[in-house]
PDB file of C-alpha atoms in Angstrom:
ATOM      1  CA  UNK A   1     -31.005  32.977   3.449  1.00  0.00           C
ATOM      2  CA  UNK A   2     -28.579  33.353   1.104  1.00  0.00           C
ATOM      3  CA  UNK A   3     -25.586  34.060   3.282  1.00  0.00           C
ATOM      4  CA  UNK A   4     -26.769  31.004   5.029  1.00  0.00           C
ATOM      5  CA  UNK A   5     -26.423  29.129   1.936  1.00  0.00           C
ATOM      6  CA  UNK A   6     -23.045  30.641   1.194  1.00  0.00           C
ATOM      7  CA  UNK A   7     -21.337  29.547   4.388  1.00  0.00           C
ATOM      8  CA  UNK A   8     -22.896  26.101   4.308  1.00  0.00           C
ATOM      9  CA  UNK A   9     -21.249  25.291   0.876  1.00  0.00           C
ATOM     10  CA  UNK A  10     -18.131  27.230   2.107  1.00  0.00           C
ATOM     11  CA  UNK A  11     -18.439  24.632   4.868  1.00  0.00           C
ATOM     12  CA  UNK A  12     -18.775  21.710   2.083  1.00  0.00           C
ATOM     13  CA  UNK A  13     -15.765  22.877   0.053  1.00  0.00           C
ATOM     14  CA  UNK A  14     -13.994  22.512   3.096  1.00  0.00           C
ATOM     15  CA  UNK A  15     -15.125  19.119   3.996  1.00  0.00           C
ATOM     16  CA  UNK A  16     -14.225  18.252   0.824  1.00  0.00           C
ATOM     17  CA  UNK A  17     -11.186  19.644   0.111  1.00  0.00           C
ATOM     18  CA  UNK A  18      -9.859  17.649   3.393  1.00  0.00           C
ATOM     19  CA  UNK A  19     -11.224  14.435   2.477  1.00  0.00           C
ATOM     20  CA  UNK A  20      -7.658  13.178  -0.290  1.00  0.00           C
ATOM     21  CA  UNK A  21      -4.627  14.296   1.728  1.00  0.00           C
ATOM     22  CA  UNK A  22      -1.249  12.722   0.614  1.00  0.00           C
ATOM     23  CA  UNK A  23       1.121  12.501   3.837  1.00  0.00           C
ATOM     24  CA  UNK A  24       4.123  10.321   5.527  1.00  0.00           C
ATOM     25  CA  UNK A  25       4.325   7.620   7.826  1.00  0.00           C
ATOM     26  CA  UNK A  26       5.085   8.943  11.066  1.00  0.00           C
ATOM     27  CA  UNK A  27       4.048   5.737  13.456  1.00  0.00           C
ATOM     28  CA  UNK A  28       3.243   2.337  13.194  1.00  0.00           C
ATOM     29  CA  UNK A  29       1.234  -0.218  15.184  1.00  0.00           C
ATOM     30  CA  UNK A  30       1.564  -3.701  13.579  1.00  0.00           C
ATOM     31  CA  UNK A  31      -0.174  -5.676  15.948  1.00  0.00           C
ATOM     32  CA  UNK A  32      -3.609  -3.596  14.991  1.00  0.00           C
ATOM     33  CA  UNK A  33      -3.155  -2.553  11.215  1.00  0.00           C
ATOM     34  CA  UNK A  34      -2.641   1.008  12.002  1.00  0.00           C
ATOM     35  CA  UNK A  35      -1.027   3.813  11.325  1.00  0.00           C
ATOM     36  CA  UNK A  36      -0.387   7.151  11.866  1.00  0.00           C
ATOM     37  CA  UNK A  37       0.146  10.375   8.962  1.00  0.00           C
ATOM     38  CA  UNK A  38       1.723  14.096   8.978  1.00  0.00           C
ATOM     39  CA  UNK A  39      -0.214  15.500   6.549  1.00  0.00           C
ATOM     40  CA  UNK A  40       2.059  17.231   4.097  1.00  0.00           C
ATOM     41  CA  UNK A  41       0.005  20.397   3.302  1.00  0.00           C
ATOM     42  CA  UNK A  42      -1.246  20.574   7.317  1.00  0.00           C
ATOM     43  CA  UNK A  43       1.706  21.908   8.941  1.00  0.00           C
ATOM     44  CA  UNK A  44       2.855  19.270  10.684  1.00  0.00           C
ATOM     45  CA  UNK A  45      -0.638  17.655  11.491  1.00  0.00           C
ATOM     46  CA  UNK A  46      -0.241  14.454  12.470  1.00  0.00           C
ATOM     47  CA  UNK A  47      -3.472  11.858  12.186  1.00  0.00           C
ATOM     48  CA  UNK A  48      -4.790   9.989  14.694  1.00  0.00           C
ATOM     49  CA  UNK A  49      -4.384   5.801  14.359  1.00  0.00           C
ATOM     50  CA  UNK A  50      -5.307   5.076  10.459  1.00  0.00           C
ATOM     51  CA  UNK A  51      -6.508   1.770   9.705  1.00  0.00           C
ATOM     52  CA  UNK A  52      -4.618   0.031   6.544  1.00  0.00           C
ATOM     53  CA  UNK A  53      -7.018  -0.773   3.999  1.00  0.00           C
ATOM     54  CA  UNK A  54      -5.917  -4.593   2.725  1.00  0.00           C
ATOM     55  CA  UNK A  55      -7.516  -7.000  -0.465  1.00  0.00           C
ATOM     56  CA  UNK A  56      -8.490  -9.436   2.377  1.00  0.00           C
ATOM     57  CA  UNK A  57      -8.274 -10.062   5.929  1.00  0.00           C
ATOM     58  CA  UNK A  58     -11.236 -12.545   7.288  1.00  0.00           C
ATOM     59  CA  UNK A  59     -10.957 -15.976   5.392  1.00  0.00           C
ATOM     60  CA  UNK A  60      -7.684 -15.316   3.680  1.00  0.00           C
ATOM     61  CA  UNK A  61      -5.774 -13.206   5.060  1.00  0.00           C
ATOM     62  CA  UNK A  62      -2.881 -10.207   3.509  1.00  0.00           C
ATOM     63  CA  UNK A  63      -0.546  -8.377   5.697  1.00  0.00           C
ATOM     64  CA  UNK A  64       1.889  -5.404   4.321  1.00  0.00           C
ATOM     65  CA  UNK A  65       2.692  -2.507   6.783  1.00  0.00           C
ATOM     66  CA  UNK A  66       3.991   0.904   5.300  1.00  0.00           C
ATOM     67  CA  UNK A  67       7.393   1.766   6.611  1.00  0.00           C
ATOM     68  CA  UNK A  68       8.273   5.158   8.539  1.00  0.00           C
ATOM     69  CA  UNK A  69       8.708   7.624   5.678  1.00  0.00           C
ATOM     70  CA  UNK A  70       6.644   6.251   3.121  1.00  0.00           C
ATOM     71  CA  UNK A  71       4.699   8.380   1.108  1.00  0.00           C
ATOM     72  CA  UNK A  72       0.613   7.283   1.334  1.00  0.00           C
ATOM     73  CA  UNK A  73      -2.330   8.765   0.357  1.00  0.00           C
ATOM     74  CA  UNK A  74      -5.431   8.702   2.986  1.00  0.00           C
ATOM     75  CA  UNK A  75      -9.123   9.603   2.582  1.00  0.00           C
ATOM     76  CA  UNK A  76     -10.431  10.824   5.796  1.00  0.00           C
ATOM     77  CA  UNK A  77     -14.622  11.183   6.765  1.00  0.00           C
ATOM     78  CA  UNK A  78     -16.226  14.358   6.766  1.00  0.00           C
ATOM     79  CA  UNK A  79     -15.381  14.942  10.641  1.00  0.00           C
ATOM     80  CA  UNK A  80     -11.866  16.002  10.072  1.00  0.00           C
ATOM     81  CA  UNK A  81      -8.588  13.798  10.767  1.00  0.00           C
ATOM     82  CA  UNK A  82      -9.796  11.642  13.350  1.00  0.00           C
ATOM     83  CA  UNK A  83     -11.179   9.222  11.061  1.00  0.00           C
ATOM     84  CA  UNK A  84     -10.092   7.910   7.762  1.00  0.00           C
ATOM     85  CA  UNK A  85      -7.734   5.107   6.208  1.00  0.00           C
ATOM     86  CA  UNK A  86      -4.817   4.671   4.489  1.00  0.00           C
ATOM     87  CA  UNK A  87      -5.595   3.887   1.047  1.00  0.00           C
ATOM     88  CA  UNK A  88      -2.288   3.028  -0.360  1.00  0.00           C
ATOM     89  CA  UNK A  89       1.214   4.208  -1.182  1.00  0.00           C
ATOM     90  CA  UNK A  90       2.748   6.338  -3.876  1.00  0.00           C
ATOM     91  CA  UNK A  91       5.794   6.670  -5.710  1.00  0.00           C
ATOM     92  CA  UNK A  92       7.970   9.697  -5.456  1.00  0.00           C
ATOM     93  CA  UNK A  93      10.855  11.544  -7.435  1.00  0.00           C
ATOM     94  CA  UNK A  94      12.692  10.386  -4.263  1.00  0.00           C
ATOM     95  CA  UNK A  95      10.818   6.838  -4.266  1.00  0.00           C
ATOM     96  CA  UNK A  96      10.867   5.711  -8.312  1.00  0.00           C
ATOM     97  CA  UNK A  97       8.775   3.445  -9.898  1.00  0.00           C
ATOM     98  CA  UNK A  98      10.995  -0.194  -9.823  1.00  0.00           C
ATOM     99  CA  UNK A  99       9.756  -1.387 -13.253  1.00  0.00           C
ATOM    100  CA  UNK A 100       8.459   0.055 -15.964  1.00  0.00           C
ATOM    101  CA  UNK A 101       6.783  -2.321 -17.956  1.00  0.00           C
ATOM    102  CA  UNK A 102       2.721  -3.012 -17.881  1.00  0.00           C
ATOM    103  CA  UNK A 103       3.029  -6.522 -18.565  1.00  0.00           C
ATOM    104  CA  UNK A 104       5.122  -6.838 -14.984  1.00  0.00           C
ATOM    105  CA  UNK A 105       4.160  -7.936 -11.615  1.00  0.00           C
ATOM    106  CA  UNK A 106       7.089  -7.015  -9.078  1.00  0.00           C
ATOM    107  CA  UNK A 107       8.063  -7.480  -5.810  1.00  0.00           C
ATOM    108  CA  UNK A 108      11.450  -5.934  -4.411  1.00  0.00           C
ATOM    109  CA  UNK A 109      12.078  -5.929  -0.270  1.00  0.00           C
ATOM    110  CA  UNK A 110      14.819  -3.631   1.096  1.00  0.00           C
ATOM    111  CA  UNK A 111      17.123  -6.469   1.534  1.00  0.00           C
ATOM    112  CA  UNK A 112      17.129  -6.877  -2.455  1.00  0.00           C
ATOM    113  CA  UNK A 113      14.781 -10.432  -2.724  1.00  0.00           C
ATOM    114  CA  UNK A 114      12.631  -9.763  -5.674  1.00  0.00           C
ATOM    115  CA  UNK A 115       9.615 -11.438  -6.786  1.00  0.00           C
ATOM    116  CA  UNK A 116       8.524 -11.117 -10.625  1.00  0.00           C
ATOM    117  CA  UNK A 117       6.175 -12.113 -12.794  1.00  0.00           C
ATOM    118  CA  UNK A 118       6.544 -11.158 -16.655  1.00  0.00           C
ATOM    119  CA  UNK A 119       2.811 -12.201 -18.221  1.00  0.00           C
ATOM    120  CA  UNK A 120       3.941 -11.795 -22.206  1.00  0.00           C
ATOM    121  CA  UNK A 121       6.683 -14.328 -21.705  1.00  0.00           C
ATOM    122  CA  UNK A 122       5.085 -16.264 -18.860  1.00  0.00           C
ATOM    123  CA  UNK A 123       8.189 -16.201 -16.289  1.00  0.00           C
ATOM    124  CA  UNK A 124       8.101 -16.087 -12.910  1.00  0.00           C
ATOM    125  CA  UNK A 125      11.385 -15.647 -11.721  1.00  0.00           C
ATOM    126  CA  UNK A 126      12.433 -15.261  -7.296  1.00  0.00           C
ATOM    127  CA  UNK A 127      15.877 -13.731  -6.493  1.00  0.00           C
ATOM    128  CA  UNK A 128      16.300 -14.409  -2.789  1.00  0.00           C
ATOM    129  CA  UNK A 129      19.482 -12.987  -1.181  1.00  0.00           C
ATOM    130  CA  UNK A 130      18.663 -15.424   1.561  1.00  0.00           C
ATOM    131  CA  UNK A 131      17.066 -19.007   2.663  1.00  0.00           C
ATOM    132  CA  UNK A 132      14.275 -20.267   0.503  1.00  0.00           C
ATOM    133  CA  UNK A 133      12.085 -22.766   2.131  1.00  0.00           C
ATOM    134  CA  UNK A 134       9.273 -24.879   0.463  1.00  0.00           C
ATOM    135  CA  UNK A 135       6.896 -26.874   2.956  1.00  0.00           C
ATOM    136  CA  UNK A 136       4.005 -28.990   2.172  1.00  0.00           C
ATOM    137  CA  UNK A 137       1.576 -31.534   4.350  1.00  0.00           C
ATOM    138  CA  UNK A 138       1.283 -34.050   1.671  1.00  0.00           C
ATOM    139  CA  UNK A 139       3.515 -33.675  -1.392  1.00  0.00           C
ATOM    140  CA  UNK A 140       5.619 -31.522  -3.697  1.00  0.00           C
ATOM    141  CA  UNK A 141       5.777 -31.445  -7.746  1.00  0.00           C
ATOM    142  CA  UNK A 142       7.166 -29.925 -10.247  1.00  0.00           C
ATOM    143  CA  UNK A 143       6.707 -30.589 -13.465  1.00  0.00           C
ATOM    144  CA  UNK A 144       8.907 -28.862 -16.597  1.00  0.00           C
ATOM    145  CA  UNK A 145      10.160 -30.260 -19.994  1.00  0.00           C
ATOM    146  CA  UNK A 146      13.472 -30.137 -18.427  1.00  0.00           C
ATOM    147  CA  UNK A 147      14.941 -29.236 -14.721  1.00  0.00           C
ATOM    148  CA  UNK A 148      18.433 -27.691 -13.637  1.00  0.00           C
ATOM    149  CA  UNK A 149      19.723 -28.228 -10.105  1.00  0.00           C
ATOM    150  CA  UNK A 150      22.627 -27.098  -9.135  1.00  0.00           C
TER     151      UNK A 150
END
């Protein structure tokens, strides 16, 4: 009895212990949400496809894949890597943190557009090292104490 009990909560530590793994993007499929992970402390292990956990995706909808490389963190289900999500992504001493300031929002893609959003002094400010286009179906304000166009 009590060996049994002994090897089913060596079986649970196990379980558990594989349930938080922190791994790399090895493969994407964007058409489905999915991805797949090596496993850092697995030897290689790769996952199978990972679905990408998003704030929305029936009504409203939010789309961001991870790219190859990217450092993520997954939780799997008790029955080992087949099943499980990605949870999110993590920055790295290779990765670094973009801003450091709590009262920032920020956005920056690889092309170097950033999006930011400073609550303590209320500025929203875009940088787009490309075309910025504005479209509405019925009309377009903007409304300011005073406007520069240049």
């Amino acid at each position: 009895m009590i060996g049994d009990l002994i090897s089913r909560i060596e079986r649970l530590e196990e379980i558990v212990s594989n349930m938080l793994r922190v791994g790399t993007v090895s493969s994407l499929m964007p058409d489905k949400g999915i991805a797949r992970v090596e496993i850092h402390d697995a030897d290689g292990l790769v996952s199978y496809d990972l679905p990408i956990l998003y704030p929305k995706t029936q009504d409203d909808k939010y789309y961001w894949m991870p790219d190859i490389g990217e450092h993520v963190v997954c939780v799997f289900l008790p029955s080992g890597f087949e099943q499980g999500f990605i949870i999110g992504s993590i920055y790295s001493e290779i990765d670094k943190v973009p801003v450091t300031d709590r009262d920032k929002a920020h956005i920056k893609f690889s092309d170097g557009t950033t999006i930011e959003y400073d609550r303590k002094i209320h500025k929203l400010e875009v940088n787009c090292v490309g075309e910025v286009v504005v479209k509405s179906a019925t009309h377009i304000q903007a409304f300011a104490p005073r406007i520069d166009m240049n």
